[in-house]
Amino acid sequence: MDRGILERERELARLATAAREAAAGAGSVVLVFGEAGIGKSSLVRAMPDRLPEQARVLVGQCDDLATRRPLGPFRDLVGSVGAELARAVTEGGDRHRVYEALHGELAVTPHPAVLVVEDVHWADEASLDALRFLVRRMERLPALLVLTYRDDELSSGHPLRHLLGQVSRAPRVHRLPLARLSLDAVRTLSSTGRLDPAQVYEVTSGNPFFVAEVLAAGGTGGVPPTVVDAVLARLRGLEPVTVDALEQLAVVPSAVERPLVDVLLNGCVAPLVEAEQRGLLAVTPERVAFRHELIRRAVADSVPAARRIDLDRNVLAALVARPGSDAARIVHHAAQAGDQDAIARYGPDAARDAASAGAHREAAAQLRLVLRQRGRYGPSDLADLLERYAVESYTIADSAAAVAAQREAVALRRSLGDIRALGADLRWLSRIHWWAGDADEAQDAAREAVAVLEHAGDDRLLALAVSNIAQLRMLSDRYPEAVEAAERAIALARRTEDAAILSHALNNQGNARWRGGDPGGRKQLEESLDVALAAGEVEHACRAYANLIWTLLDNLQYAEADRYLPPAMDLADRAEHLGFLTYLHVELAIRRLAAADWEDAERHAEFGIHDFLPARCPALTVLARVRTRCGRPGAGELLAEAQEIAVRTRELQRTGPVAAALAEAAWLRGDRAAVIEAVTPVHAEARHLAGIPYRAELGYWLAKAGQPVPIEDSGHPYALQARGRWREAAAIWQDAGCPYEHAAAVAESPHPADKLTALAELDALGAEPLARLVRTELRRLGVRRIPRGPLAATRGNPAGLTERQLQVMRLLAEGLTNAEIAARLVVSVRTVDNHVRAVLDKLDAPTRRHAAVRAAELGLLPGRET
């Protein structure tokens, strides 16, 4: 074995197996991770010898630039891949073209293609988006995607976390954490040297890179006290011209392409020969790179600041003189060299390149750097830059920066007297305020935008501003005003033949009508969807889908929502519209909560717990309700944050569900006063709106807590329960496919037999808190033989069953057929078939009867009190 990759046989074998499976059409993702110097790159270099003979290995590198290169690792592939991918990543403006080209490259023969992206902890946003696209499709590709990263550099908010969360949900993923070398391995590596292996091991803790550096420096006398010293020790004795060359190359945080090397070294690479021989550099006809990033950093960090500025100026001059140089690299070296003129000149272009590639974090960072030089721009150019910075900040969920920049842009537009630009900026400011959760500020900016644009002579901008007013009024439940504003926006949009604004306005009007109690609004919302789809307006189509699904869910029309969810998610996924995809996942979480599929509800809700507040609030609410209903801790903290977000929005679609969740949690812990406190103010708003479904649920909780409320004469099951008509409500819940709500309604029966039926359902669902209340009521009624429920000790689930599998197993033990279980849990029979197979496997049971016996032995079934 190569002495440099000792103790990596297991990892190489797993990579080889994954590659063979990929060649057969079962692609996967491999995560290779560990601390700096642990040997990730060495593993990648050793990998080709273990792969199938026909495998193609493509390697891209993420660089430690101050602001990352958009699509940097994929640009590295140019020269090794087909013309379409090369053109797509070089031009970079159409990210969907990049995605499709990547997909096509991995699908072509020979198989398998092994795409390695090294150091993804330094990846730019566009590259992370491209990797997200690939991750969701790898299982259907004859390819392997290998990602290497330093796991000790990932903070809780690191951009890579989201990608890793998505990888964790991929069907086929291999995790290869790299361990440090053992003392035996260090002895093997030290066998030809004079150093004490135990001392080397003690100094390096078995980190392979540190071991190699200490051993390489062994001839200098003794073990250096730090690894940096070990690296620098290897420079001793080199010719000054070689040291100068190494220092010059070290300030470039990436492999250095040969044309740039030639310029920086005056066309002479001879000084690099000795450095290459000592293992410091890897030199090819195409590029020069340090053997390890830690070597480059050690060399660069050893250079005095004054000299380093000169070295960066050299790189900056060389890049500026070369046509087609990457603007991001120019700005990086301009910042390091302190060249403010270069930052001001090239920064806007670097930001534009990043934004067009979808690297919005990088675009915001470039513009942030540029705006430090705001005195170098005239008012109009500065306003443009501020607008761009606001939009990029809005896109990356930095609400404070977005609001501040857009306000400054508006102030500049006022001073310039450009009413069209002012109106457009005010409309954007309204949107940014709404997204940040500031309802009043959003309304104020929206009204002023319309007032300014009324006389600007631009019907398109006016239509968009009026539609924005309609949207805000719809969201704040002012439905008649929303319908009126949307009507005007629709007329203006038709006049300007703008399909995007027409779809937006139809969406607002249809949603306002439907939620205001007019069923005809649904047809208009569907028209909004049709207009957007026909025009290829993906964002507006996704918004129409999202609003259709949300209202269907609110109206308990789950079968209809199920019809829209798959095409909506497919569209958002194909278009990589991650904001709407996240929102649709949260809607699916609401759907799975209704079906009492706690595990699936949590899985989809977790997509929404990031920075997008309109999705975060309902996602937190779903997660809290699952914990509340299953008796798990943490619901209170989740609801506290959800309530804080909801109150700021002043939207009943946020405050209503949060208040209902707070009420349910309070009721289950026996706190009637908290029920009334949580619900009263929100119910006071909702009771005046005929089409608001939250009114019935909130009224139900108030009535249940003993608070007098006007009797609601509607057919909503919560309204029926509030009037004591539990049996009718239970039938509706059952037809809608809501097993938890069905059991809760049946539990309100005064008859013990009904309560026992409800208790069995609640036990099957794992709904312990409500089941506990039902048991208390049964004891109060004098019932002697009450099922005990699952023992507390079994909640850790020794069989390893998921919550849904526990539900299936308990119903299976009652003697229900798969079809009956499917009807009870509101899932397909095929889904139940899969769950039953998993239950039998996990319980090591050959038959259903054996599974029931085994579950009883483990205490997973409700017992009987004597």
mmCIF file of C-alpha atoms in Angstrom, residues 136-137 538 541-542 545-546 549 561-578 580-589 591 603-604 607:
data_model
loop_
_atom_site.group_PDB
_atom_site.id
_atom_site.type_symbol
_atom_site.label_atom_id
_atom_site.label_comp_id
_atom_site.label_asym_id
_atom_site.label_seq_id
_atom_site.Cartn_x
_atom_site.Cartn_y
_atom_site.Cartn_z
ATOM 1 C CA ARG A 136 -31.804 14.912 -5.412
ATOM 2 C CA ARG A 137 -31.064 13.012 -8.626
ATOM 3 C CA VAL A 538 -42.414 29.633 -12.666
ATOM 4 C CA ALA A 541 -47.058 29.408 -10.894
ATOM 5 C CA CYS A 542 -45.448 28.242 -7.659
ATOM 6 C CA TYR A 545 -49.959 26.416 -6.334
ATOM 7 C CA ALA A 546 -48.959 27.383 -2.789
ATOM 8 C CA ILE A 549 -52.948 24.183 -1.515
ATOM 9 C CA ALA A 561 -54.592 19.235 -1.838
ATOM 10 C CA ASP A 562 -53.023 15.834 -2.525
ATOM 11 C CA ARG A 563 -53.836 16.334 -6.199
ATOM 12 C CA TYR A 564 -51.950 19.640 -6.399
ATOM 13 C CA LEU A 565 -48.968 18.927 -4.155
ATOM 14 C CA PRO A 566 -47.002 16.552 -6.477
ATOM 15 C CA PRO A 567 -47.023 18.769 -9.603
ATOM 16 C CA ALA A 568 -46.332 21.851 -7.495
ATOM 17 C CA MET A 569 -43.313 20.305 -5.800
ATOM 18 C CA ASP A 570 -42.081 18.861 -9.068
ATOM 19 C CA LEU A 571 -42.224 22.292 -10.723
ATOM 20 C CA ALA A 572 -40.421 24.024 -7.853
ATOM 21 C CA ASP A 573 -37.855 21.231 -7.716
ATOM 22 C CA ARG A 574 -37.133 21.234 -11.470
ATOM 23 C CA ALA A 575 -36.868 25.012 -11.495
ATOM 24 C CA GLU A 576 -34.720 24.976 -8.343
ATOM 25 C CA HIS A 577 -37.067 27.565 -6.820
ATOM 26 C CA LEU A 578 -35.906 26.713 -3.325
ATOM 27 C CA PHE A 580 -41.283 27.904 -2.857
ATOM 28 C CA LEU A 581 -40.032 24.324 -2.606
ATOM 29 C CA THR A 582 -39.436 24.942 1.092
ATOM 30 C CA TYR A 583 -42.906 26.443 1.486
ATOM 31 C CA LEU A 584 -44.502 23.476 -0.294
ATOM 32 C CA HIS A 585 -42.656 21.083 2.006
ATOM 33 C CA VAL A 586 -44.198 22.923 4.948
ATOM 34 C CA GLU A 587 -47.639 22.588 3.367
ATOM 35 C CA LEU A 588 -46.985 18.880 2.956
ATOM 36 C CA ALA A 589 -46.014 18.814 6.642
ATOM 37 C CA ARG A 591 -51.035 17.637 5.368
ATOM 38 C CA ARG A 603 -39.472 15.497 8.249
ATOM 39 C CA HIS A 604 -41.154 17.940 5.884
ATOM 40 C CA PHE A 607 -37.320 22.029 5.501
#
